[in-house]
mmCIF file of C-alpha atoms and ligand atoms in Angstrom:
data_model
loop_
_atom_site.group_PDB
_atom_site.id
_atom_site.type_symbol
_atom_site.label_atom_id
_atom_site.label_comp_id
_atom_site.label_asym_id
_atom_site.label_seq_id
_atom_site.Cartn_x
_atom_site.Cartn_y
_atom_site.Cartn_z
ATOM 1 C CA MET A 24 -62.912 73.407 -93.201
ATOM 2 C CA GLU A 25 -59.384 73.199 -93.362
ATOM 3 C CA LEU A 26 -57.609 74.925 -96.274
ATOM 4 C CA PHE A 27 -56.190 72.561 -99.051
ATOM 5 C CA PHE A 28 -52.420 72.094 -99.588
ATOM 6 C CA PRO A 29 -50.876 69.767 -102.013
ATOM 7 C CA GLU A 30 -48.526 67.094 -101.579
ATOM 8 C CA ARG A 31 -46.767 68.199 -104.940
ATOM 9 C CA VAL A 32 -46.829 71.107 -107.189
ATOM 10 C CA PHE A 33 -45.775 70.570 -111.223
ATOM 11 C CA PHE A 34 -45.110 73.714 -112.916
ATOM 12 C CA GLU A 35 -44.965 73.594 -116.624
ATOM 13 C CA PRO A 36 -42.070 75.598 -117.700
ATOM 14 C CA ILE A 37 -44.241 78.085 -120.096
ATOM 15 C CA SER A 38 -46.103 78.813 -116.360
ATOM 16 C CA LEU A 39 -43.009 80.819 -115.131
ATOM 17 C CA ASN A 40 -43.402 83.565 -118.011
ATOM 18 C CA TYR A 41 -46.589 84.695 -116.305
ATOM 19 C CA PRO A 42 -46.975 86.730 -113.365
ATOM 20 C CA LEU A 43 -49.320 84.033 -111.656
ATOM 21 C CA GLY A 44 -46.821 81.264 -112.419
ATOM 22 C CA GLN A 45 -43.798 83.047 -110.666
ATOM 23 C CA LYS A 46 -46.381 83.917 -107.591
ATOM 24 C CA LEU A 47 -47.091 80.207 -107.142
ATOM 25 C CA PHE A 48 -43.563 79.250 -107.921
ATOM 26 C CA HIS A 49 -42.202 81.809 -104.975
ATOM 27 C CA PHE A 50 -44.905 80.861 -103.056
ATOM 28 C CA PHE A 51 -44.234 77.119 -102.926
ATOM 29 C CA GLU A 52 -40.627 77.208 -102.574
ATOM 30 C CA THR A 53 -40.699 78.310 -99.514
ATOM 31 C CA LYS A 54 -42.772 75.823 -98.245
ATOM 32 C CA ASN A 55 -42.245 71.764 -97.520
ATOM 33 C CA VAL A 56 -43.775 70.686 -100.614
ATOM 34 C CA GLU A 57 -42.093 68.614 -103.733
ATOM 35 C CA ILE A 58 -41.699 70.838 -106.429
ATOM 36 C CA ILE A 59 -41.170 69.786 -110.167
ATOM 37 C CA LYS A 60 -40.359 71.207 -113.412
ATOM 38 C CA ALA A 61 -41.120 69.405 -116.700
ATOM 39 C CA PRO A 62 -43.090 69.230 -119.429
ATOM 40 C CA ILE A 63 -47.037 68.873 -119.111
ATOM 41 C CA GLN A 64 -47.175 65.404 -120.718
ATOM 42 C CA LYS A 65 -44.842 64.163 -118.065
ATOM 43 C CA VAL A 66 -47.330 64.591 -114.812
ATOM 44 C CA LEU A 67 -48.642 61.416 -114.738
ATOM 45 C CA HIS A 68 -45.099 59.889 -114.465
ATOM 46 C CA PHE A 69 -44.451 61.891 -111.105
ATOM 47 C CA ILE A 70 -47.611 60.932 -109.460
ATOM 48 C CA PRO A 71 -46.806 58.185 -107.012
ATOM 49 C CA GLY A 72 -48.921 54.951 -106.191
ATOM 50 C CA GLU A 73 -48.895 51.195 -107.031
ATOM 51 C CA THR A 74 -52.452 50.918 -107.843
ATOM 52 C CA GLU A 75 -54.898 52.902 -109.932
ATOM 53 C CA ASN A 76 -56.905 54.292 -106.685
ATOM 54 C CA GLN A 77 -53.337 55.140 -104.847
ATOM 55 C CA LYS A 78 -52.418 57.167 -107.875
ATOM 56 C CA TYR A 79 -56.081 58.778 -108.024
ATOM 57 C CA SER A 80 -55.658 59.474 -104.406
ATOM 58 C CA HIS A 81 -51.988 60.947 -104.968
ATOM 59 C CA ALA A 82 -53.341 62.921 -107.988
ATOM 60 C CA LYS A 83 -56.001 64.670 -105.981
ATOM 61 C CA LYS A 84 -53.211 66.314 -103.569
ATOM 62 C CA THR A 85 -51.220 67.132 -106.860
ATOM 63 C CA LEU A 86 -51.173 71.012 -108.329
ATOM 64 C CA VAL A 87 -50.294 71.601 -112.003
ATOM 65 C CA ILE A 88 -49.527 75.237 -112.742
ATOM 66 C CA THR A 89 -50.033 75.266 -116.588
ATOM 67 C CA THR A 90 -51.711 77.679 -118.997
ATOM 68 C CA LYS A 91 -55.076 76.987 -121.049
ATOM 69 C CA LYS A 92 -54.260 76.569 -124.276
ATOM 70 C CA ALA A 93 -57.844 76.025 -126.286
ATOM 71 C CA LEU A 94 -59.376 79.491 -125.866
ATOM 72 C CA ASN A 95 -62.370 78.707 -127.374
ATOM 73 C CA LEU A 96 -65.483 78.551 -124.930
ATOM 74 C CA ASP A 97 -68.382 76.251 -124.936
ATOM 75 C CA ILE A 98 -72.006 76.649 -124.477
ATOM 76 C CA CYS A 99 -73.233 76.094 -121.020
ATOM 77 C CA LYS A 100 -76.955 75.300 -120.772
ATOM 78 C CA PRO A 101 -79.329 75.509 -118.715
ATOM 79 C CA SER A 102 -76.504 77.411 -116.221
ATOM 80 C CA ALA A 103 -75.288 80.064 -118.427
ATOM 81 C CA ASP A 104 -74.115 81.266 -121.909
ATOM 82 C CA TYR A 105 -70.313 80.033 -122.158
ATOM 83 C CA ARG A 106 -68.079 78.322 -119.405
ATOM 84 C CA PHE A 107 -64.425 79.020 -118.876
ATOM 85 C CA SER A 108 -62.054 77.460 -116.347
ATOM 86 C CA LEU A 109 -59.449 79.219 -113.905
ATOM 87 C CA VAL A 110 -58.716 75.684 -112.810
ATOM 88 C CA THR A 111 -59.604 71.972 -113.735
ATOM 89 C CA ASN A 112 -60.651 69.472 -111.006
ATOM 90 C CA CYS A 113 -60.644 69.891 -107.077
ATOM 91 C CA PRO A 114 -59.530 68.748 -104.054
ATOM 92 C CA GLY A 115 -62.817 67.267 -102.812
ATOM 93 C CA ASN A 116 -63.909 63.598 -103.408
ATOM 94 C CA CYS A 117 -67.487 63.494 -104.366
ATOM 95 C CA GLU A 118 -68.221 60.081 -104.876
ATOM 96 C CA TYR A 119 -70.671 60.955 -107.578
ATOM 97 C CA CYS A 120 -68.781 63.477 -109.535
ATOM 98 C CA TYR A 121 -69.209 64.032 -113.312
ATOM 99 C CA LEU A 122 -65.280 64.625 -113.277
ATOM 100 C CA GLN A 123 -64.754 61.205 -112.354
ATOM 101 C CA THR A 124 -65.329 60.281 -116.227
ATOM 102 C CA THR A 125 -64.694 63.434 -117.824
ATOM 103 C CA GLN A 126 -61.156 63.973 -116.196
ATOM 104 C CA SER A 127 -60.732 60.114 -115.401
ATOM 105 C CA SER A 128 -57.310 59.951 -116.709
ATOM 106 C CA LYS A 129 -55.801 62.795 -115.129
ATOM 107 C CA PRO A 130 -57.548 63.649 -111.894
ATOM 108 C CA TYR A 131 -54.859 66.174 -110.716
ATOM 109 C CA ILE A 132 -55.398 69.637 -110.308
ATOM 110 C CA LYS A 133 -54.903 72.254 -112.903
ATOM 111 C CA ILE A 134 -54.465 76.013 -112.357
ATOM 112 C CA TYR A 135 -54.557 78.243 -115.403
ATOM 113 C CA VAL A 136 -51.946 81.067 -114.921
ATOM 114 C CA ASN A 137 -52.782 82.967 -118.124
ATOM 115 C CA ILE A 138 -55.791 84.817 -116.855
ATOM 116 C CA GLU A 139 -55.244 87.935 -119.184
ATOM 117 C CA ASP A 140 -55.613 85.675 -122.117
ATOM 118 C CA ILE A 141 -58.971 84.076 -120.628
ATOM 119 C CA PHE A 142 -60.310 87.850 -119.872
ATOM 120 C CA ASN A 143 -59.720 88.863 -123.722
ATOM 121 C CA THR A 144 -61.559 85.953 -124.657
ATOM 122 C CA ILE A 145 -64.489 86.563 -122.650
ATOM 123 C CA ILE A 146 -64.829 90.123 -123.833
ATOM 124 C CA LYS A 147 -64.702 88.616 -127.443
ATOM 125 C CA TYR A 148 -67.291 86.486 -126.569
ATOM 126 C CA ILE A 149 -69.526 89.375 -125.254
ATOM 127 C CA TYR A 150 -68.937 91.330 -128.557
ATOM 128 C CA LYS A 151 -69.748 88.163 -130.373
ATOM 129 C CA ASN A 152 -73.079 88.240 -128.649
ATOM 130 C CA ASN A 153 -73.888 91.788 -129.778
ATOM 131 C CA ASN A 154 -72.884 93.075 -126.743
ATOM 132 C CA ASN A 155 -76.167 92.052 -125.191
ATOM 133 C CA ILE A 156 -75.570 90.863 -121.448
ATOM 134 C CA THR A 157 -73.913 87.385 -121.567
ATOM 135 C CA THR A 158 -73.409 84.936 -118.409
ATOM 136 C CA PHE A 159 -70.178 82.811 -118.153
ATOM 137 C CA GLU A 160 -69.690 79.545 -115.982
ATOM 138 C CA VAL A 161 -66.540 79.530 -114.156
ATOM 139 C CA ALA A 162 -66.716 76.065 -112.241
ATOM 140 C CA SER A 163 -68.132 73.833 -114.490
ATOM 141 C CA SER A 164 -64.819 71.461 -114.668
ATOM 142 C CA GLY A 165 -63.486 72.267 -111.302
ATOM 143 C CA ASP A 166 -63.880 74.483 -108.482
ATOM 144 C CA PRO A 167 -61.614 77.914 -108.106
ATOM 145 C CA LEU A 168 -62.929 78.679 -104.585
ATOM 146 C CA ALA A 169 -61.149 75.430 -103.278
ATOM 147 C CA VAL A 170 -57.428 76.676 -104.460
ATOM 148 C CA GLU A 171 -58.618 80.698 -104.032
ATOM 149 C CA HIS A 172 -56.367 80.806 -101.086
ATOM 150 C CA PHE A 173 -53.026 80.200 -103.609
ATOM 151 C CA THR A 174 -54.144 81.991 -106.674
ATOM 152 C CA GLY A 175 -56.387 84.935 -105.761
ATOM 153 C CA SER A 176 -57.556 84.018 -109.436
ATOM 154 C CA LEU A 177 -61.365 84.055 -108.517
ATOM 155 C CA ALA A 178 -61.163 87.600 -106.773
ATOM 156 C CA LYS A 179 -59.438 89.388 -110.070
ATOM 157 C CA THR A 180 -62.079 87.653 -112.350
ATOM 158 C CA ILE A 181 -64.791 88.961 -109.710
ATOM 159 C CA GLU A 182 -63.132 92.480 -110.193
ATOM 160 C CA PHE A 183 -63.099 91.951 -113.934
ATOM 161 C CA PHE A 184 -66.861 91.535 -114.334
ATOM 162 C CA GLY A 185 -67.138 94.204 -111.888
ATOM 163 C CA LYS A 186 -66.329 96.551 -114.690
ATOM 164 C CA LEU A 187 -67.914 94.659 -117.660
ATOM 165 C CA GLU A 188 -71.124 96.179 -118.242
ATOM 166 C CA ASN A 189 -72.590 93.479 -120.466
ATOM 167 C CA GLY A 190 -70.723 90.139 -118.608
ATOM 168 C CA ARG A 191 -72.278 88.260 -115.668
ATOM 169 C CA LEU A 192 -70.007 85.707 -113.594
ATOM 170 C CA ARG A 193 -71.685 82.752 -112.596
ATOM 171 C CA VAL A 194 -69.840 80.581 -109.552
ATOM 172 C CA SER A 195 -70.809 77.422 -108.398
ATOM 173 C CA THR A 196 -68.849 76.200 -105.258
ATOM 174 C CA LYS A 197 -69.135 73.296 -102.412
ATOM 175 C CA PHE A 198 -66.269 75.521 -100.283
ATOM 176 C CA ASN A 199 -66.386 78.023 -97.840
ATOM 177 C CA ASN A 200 -62.942 80.021 -98.601
ATOM 178 C CA ILE A 201 -65.013 82.868 -99.051
ATOM 179 C CA ASP A 202 -63.346 85.743 -96.782
ATOM 180 C CA SER A 203 -60.819 86.978 -99.812
ATOM 181 C CA LEU A 204 -63.712 87.607 -101.609
ATOM 182 C CA LEU A 205 -66.170 89.654 -99.446
ATOM 183 C CA ASN A 206 -64.332 92.995 -99.629
ATOM 184 C CA ILE A 207 -63.796 93.440 -103.390
ATOM 185 C CA GLU A 208 -65.678 95.442 -106.271
ATOM 186 C CA HIS A 209 -68.083 93.153 -107.501
ATOM 187 C CA ASN A 210 -70.437 95.534 -108.598
ATOM 188 C CA GLY A 211 -73.427 92.970 -107.990
ATOM 189 C CA HIS A 212 -72.245 91.064 -111.567
ATOM 190 C CA THR A 213 -71.300 87.872 -109.854
ATOM 191 C CA ARG A 214 -73.760 85.311 -108.665
ATOM 192 C CA PHE A 215 -72.446 82.802 -106.210
ATOM 193 C CA ARG A 216 -74.447 79.775 -106.197
ATOM 194 C CA PHE A 217 -73.497 77.167 -103.353
ATOM 195 C CA SER A 218 -74.053 73.809 -104.082
ATOM 196 C CA ILE A 219 -76.027 72.160 -101.386
ATOM 197 C CA ASN A 220 -77.989 68.626 -100.374
ATOM 198 C CA SER A 221 -79.583 66.953 -97.234
ATOM 199 C CA LYS A 222 -77.147 66.197 -94.775
ATOM 200 C CA TYR A 223 -77.005 62.545 -95.557
ATOM 201 C CA VAL A 224 -76.213 63.457 -98.992
ATOM 202 C CA ILE A 225 -73.094 65.718 -98.316
ATOM 203 C CA ASP A 226 -71.701 63.542 -95.076
ATOM 204 C CA THR A 227 -71.943 60.383 -97.099
ATOM 205 C CA PHE A 228 -70.905 61.021 -100.383
ATOM 206 C CA GLU A 229 -69.176 64.868 -100.640
ATOM 207 C CA HIS A 230 -65.782 63.847 -99.000
ATOM 208 C CA ASN A 231 -63.173 66.701 -98.262
ATOM 209 C CA THR A 232 -65.458 70.104 -99.240
ATOM 210 C CA ALA A 233 -67.316 72.088 -96.498
ATOM 211 C CA ASN A 234 -69.728 70.637 -94.872
ATOM 212 C CA PHE A 235 -73.779 71.546 -94.286
ATOM 213 C CA TYR A 236 -73.233 74.428 -91.767
ATOM 214 C CA GLU A 237 -70.015 75.882 -93.390
ATOM 215 C CA ARG A 238 -71.600 76.069 -96.746
ATOM 216 C CA ILE A 239 -74.887 77.811 -95.350
ATOM 217 C CA GLU A 240 -72.411 80.146 -93.245
ATOM 218 C CA ALA A 241 -70.550 81.214 -96.592
ATOM 219 C CA ALA A 242 -73.730 81.838 -98.565
ATOM 220 C CA ALA A 243 -75.007 83.964 -95.714
ATOM 221 C CA LYS A 244 -71.655 86.135 -95.917
ATOM 222 C CA VAL A 245 -71.888 86.580 -99.532
ATOM 223 C CA LEU A 246 -75.162 87.911 -99.079
ATOM 224 C CA ASN A 247 -74.340 90.384 -96.250
ATOM 225 C CA VAL A 248 -72.118 91.922 -99.024
ATOM 226 C CA GLY A 249 -74.534 92.200 -101.887
ATOM 227 C CA TYR A 250 -73.448 89.361 -103.958
ATOM 228 C CA PRO A 251 -76.556 88.043 -106.204
ATOM 229 C CA LEU A 252 -76.792 84.362 -104.353
ATOM 230 C CA GLY A 253 -78.232 81.175 -105.474
ATOM 231 C CA PHE A 254 -78.162 77.598 -104.625
ATOM 232 C CA ILE A 255 -77.622 74.612 -106.447
ATOM 233 C CA VAL A 256 -79.320 71.696 -104.797
ATOM 234 C CA ALA A 257 -77.654 68.877 -106.405
ATOM 235 C CA PRO A 258 -77.498 65.923 -107.223
ATOM 236 C CA ILE A 259 -81.094 65.528 -105.375
ATOM 237 C CA MET A 260 -81.264 61.721 -104.250
ATOM 238 C CA VAL A 261 -84.307 59.605 -103.480
ATOM 239 C CA TYR A 262 -83.659 57.198 -100.113
ATOM 240 C CA ASP A 263 -85.281 56.426 -96.978
ATOM 241 C CA ASN A 264 -86.478 59.835 -95.173
ATOM 242 C CA TRP A 265 -84.978 62.260 -98.410
ATOM 243 C CA LYS A 266 -88.419 64.252 -97.906
ATOM 244 C CA GLU A 267 -87.858 64.882 -94.338
ATOM 245 C CA GLN A 268 -83.919 65.853 -94.711
ATOM 246 C CA TYR A 269 -84.722 68.045 -97.542
ATOM 247 C CA LYS A 270 -87.219 70.044 -95.523
ATOM 248 C CA GLU A 271 -84.185 70.072 -92.759
ATOM 249 C CA LEU A 272 -81.972 71.724 -95.419
ATOM 250 C CA PHE A 273 -84.718 74.714 -96.247
ATOM 251 C CA GLU A 274 -85.436 75.059 -92.967
ATOM 252 C CA ASN A 275 -81.548 75.881 -91.719
ATOM 253 C CA LEU A 276 -80.988 77.816 -95.152
ATOM 254 C CA ALA A 277 -84.250 80.244 -94.256
ATOM 255 C CA GLN A 278 -83.241 80.310 -90.713
ATOM 256 C CA LYS A 279 -79.749 81.710 -91.383
ATOM 257 C CA LEU A 280 -80.703 83.853 -94.646
ATOM 258 C CA ASN A 281 -83.771 85.367 -93.409
ATOM 259 C CA PRO A 282 -85.289 85.577 -96.852
ATOM 260 C CA GLY A 283 -88.266 87.932 -95.739
ATOM 261 C CA ASN A 284 -85.329 90.615 -95.713
ATOM 262 C CA ILE A 285 -84.574 90.041 -99.376
ATOM 263 C CA LYS A 286 -87.271 91.794 -101.323
ATOM 264 C CA ASP A 287 -85.928 93.240 -104.390
ATOM 265 C CA ILE A 288 -86.146 91.351 -107.284
ATOM 266 C CA LYS A 289 -83.001 91.593 -108.719
ATOM 267 C CA ASP A 290 -81.600 90.077 -105.311
ATOM 268 C CA ALA A 291 -83.704 87.439 -105.239
ATOM 269 C CA VAL A 292 -82.266 83.696 -104.333
ATOM 270 C CA THR A 293 -81.926 81.764 -107.130
ATOM 271 C CA PHE A 294 -82.395 77.975 -107.132
ATOM 272 C CA GLU A 295 -81.180 75.329 -109.565
ATOM 273 C CA LEU A 296 -82.633 72.055 -109.355
ATOM 274 C CA ILE A 297 -80.582 69.093 -110.798
ATOM 275 C CA GLN A 298 -81.849 65.156 -110.056
ATOM 276 C CA HIS A 299 -79.326 62.590 -109.500
ATOM 277 C CA ARG A 300 -77.839 60.571 -112.672
ATOM 278 C CA PHE A 301 -75.031 58.375 -113.901
ATOM 279 C CA THR A 302 -73.806 57.081 -117.134
ATOM 280 C CA THR A 303 -72.643 53.667 -117.514
ATOM 281 C CA VAL A 304 -69.097 54.666 -117.442
ATOM 282 C CA ALA A 305 -69.349 56.777 -114.474
ATOM 283 C CA LYS A 306 -70.970 54.128 -112.549
ATOM 284 C CA ASN A 307 -67.938 51.765 -113.559
ATOM 285 C CA VAL A 308 -65.354 53.913 -112.671
ATOM 286 C CA ILE A 309 -67.006 55.023 -109.307
ATOM 287 C CA ASN A 310 -67.422 51.400 -108.259
ATOM 288 C CA LYS A 311 -63.528 51.191 -108.862
ATOM 289 C CA ARG A 312 -62.564 54.357 -106.786
ATOM 290 C CA PHE A 313 -65.106 53.960 -103.798
ATOM 291 C CA PRO A 314 -65.958 50.046 -103.985
ATOM 292 C CA ASN A 315 -68.273 50.297 -100.835
ATOM 293 C CA ASN A 316 -70.081 53.693 -102.181
ATOM 294 C CA ARG A 317 -73.856 53.625 -101.043
ATOM 295 C CA LEU A 318 -74.974 55.337 -104.635
ATOM 296 C CA ASP A 319 -78.095 53.864 -106.115
ATOM 297 C CA MET A 320 -76.944 53.112 -109.770
ATOM 298 C CA ASP A 321 -79.349 50.245 -110.263
ATOM 299 C CA GLU A 322 -80.184 51.007 -113.876
ATOM 300 C CA SER A 323 -83.439 48.900 -113.769
ATOM 301 C CA LYS A 324 -85.007 51.127 -111.781
ATOM 302 C CA ARG A 325 -84.263 54.577 -113.809
ATOM 303 C CA ALA A 326 -85.173 55.795 -116.931
ATOM 304 C CA GLN A 327 -82.876 56.911 -119.806
ATOM 305 C CA LYS A 328 -81.904 60.216 -121.379
ATOM 306 C CA TRP A 329 -79.396 61.102 -124.122
ATOM 307 C CA GLY A 330 -76.597 62.727 -122.732
ATOM 308 C CA MET A 331 -74.774 65.862 -124.613
ATOM 309 C CA TYR A 332 -71.775 63.976 -124.137
ATOM 310 C CA GLY A 333 -73.079 61.156 -126.523
ATOM 311 C CA ARG A 334 -73.976 58.618 -124.042
ATOM 312 C CA TYR A 335 -77.076 57.596 -122.058
ATOM 313 C CA LYS A 336 -77.611 58.754 -118.616
ATOM 314 C CA TYR A 337 -80.016 57.132 -116.119
ATOM 315 C CA ILE A 338 -82.170 59.699 -114.319
ATOM 316 C CA TYR A 339 -84.986 58.754 -112.236
ATOM 317 C CA PRO A 340 -88.053 57.533 -113.774
ATOM 318 C CA PRO A 341 -91.030 60.186 -114.783
ATOM 319 C CA GLU A 342 -92.811 59.561 -112.006
ATOM 320 C CA ILE A 343 -90.321 59.671 -109.426
ATOM 321 C CA SER A 344 -88.655 62.911 -111.242
ATOM 322 C CA ASN A 345 -91.998 64.887 -111.225
ATOM 323 C CA GLU A 346 -92.341 64.089 -107.129
ATOM 324 C CA ILE A 347 -88.915 65.534 -106.693
ATOM 325 C CA LYS A 348 -89.526 68.309 -108.692
ATOM 326 C CA GLU A 349 -92.980 69.286 -107.078
ATOM 327 C CA TYR A 350 -91.767 68.775 -103.709
ATOM 328 C CA ILE A 351 -88.528 70.455 -103.865
ATOM 329 C CA SER A 352 -90.156 73.608 -105.667
ATOM 330 C CA MET A 353 -92.945 73.321 -102.999
ATOM 331 C CA LEU A 354 -90.350 73.479 -100.108
ATOM 332 C CA ILE A 355 -88.549 76.429 -101.726
ATOM 333 C CA LYS A 356 -91.703 78.528 -102.388
ATOM 334 C CA ASN A 357 -92.669 77.877 -98.495
ATOM 335 C CA TYR A 358 -89.412 78.953 -97.295
ATOM 336 C CA PHE A 359 -88.001 81.303 -100.146
ATOM 337 C CA PRO A 360 -91.494 82.656 -101.166
ATOM 338 C CA ASP A 361 -89.476 85.698 -103.492
ATOM 339 C CA SER A 362 -86.898 83.555 -104.922
ATOM 340 C CA ILE A 363 -86.584 82.268 -108.326
ATOM 341 C CA ILE A 364 -86.634 78.361 -109.576
ATOM 342 C CA GLU A 365 -83.854 78.842 -112.758
ATOM 343 C CA TYR A 366 -84.680 74.937 -113.962
ATOM 344 C CA TYR A 367 -85.194 71.651 -112.929
ATOM 345 C CA THR A 368 -83.306 69.064 -114.608
HETATM 346 FE FE1 SF4 B 636 -66.583 67.363 -108.212
HETATM 347 FE FE2 SF4 B 636 -67.468 69.550 -107.226
HETATM 348 FE FE3 SF4 B 636 -67.009 67.353 -105.600
HETATM 349 FE FE4 SF4 B 636 -65.006 68.716 -106.617
HETATM 350 S S1 SF4 B 636 -66.649 69.481 -105.265
HETATM 351 S S2 SF4 B 636 -65.065 66.623 -106.352
HETATM 352 S S3 SF4 B 636 -65.805 69.568 -108.744
HETATM 353 S S4 SF4 B 636 -68.412 67.825 -107.267
#
């Protein structure tokens, strides 16, 4: 896919005190892009658009170069012990994305330049965990790979984790901008998980992200250079033909990755399975942003589950949820017999 390039880049003045802030400033000042230097509270003021949807669309093309102020890390179950961010948001436009609600008022892409502070925080959290192996998710509030061609931050982070005896990094992505990460010292301490789905879900709902084939291609590349590999199958949706299409997904994956060659358990491919869910707040935002969306968000056909953000979410009722779990697990065991299913939720 074509690499993302912004319409405007906003520099919070403090960001220019950091090497990455300066590198980004020198890069963008030679490019045909609007550059703004102002306090971060003014960002929205500089984003054009008459309607909320126009503003949203311009915000998705706005980079905000800033520092990460709050350096305490949240727990990130079930995917890791903790999560941290190099970026917040991404230039993708997935209609169901949960950031539609959590980042609704500020959908611009924030890049954090104080990465040494972030690394020091990670060391502290490993120490707090009695120096046991501690896992960190880097992509729960945005997709760092989408802007890696500007920042190089993910490469630095992978190398940092490569040297940590007890730190393990988990990256998840819907992008394929992977080449700059193939020849670095990862030491097997970073697990790349590609977010994948049926072709219908990717083509219909995941705009401005790498397509089905590009993601599989990128996954094969990281596997070839020895990164631990995984897939997040999410959000799993039930629609006409869903079984056939998810079968096609695993057929394609197996063809490209040749799982028969992956024998060592430490190299086992992992799968994380997440069914589609939504909250009432998300439904309202999504219906405003994507008025003609084809997402199935009929509460009367769903079951309620209490969510960690203090809201009910709507998931599939137990009989459909169990059918999803059994069917997708069966496909995984057929096509990737030595793989590990980490969780289904
Ligand atoms: Fe959200 Fe990920 Fe899609 Fe970006 S790629 S819009 S973070 S789901």
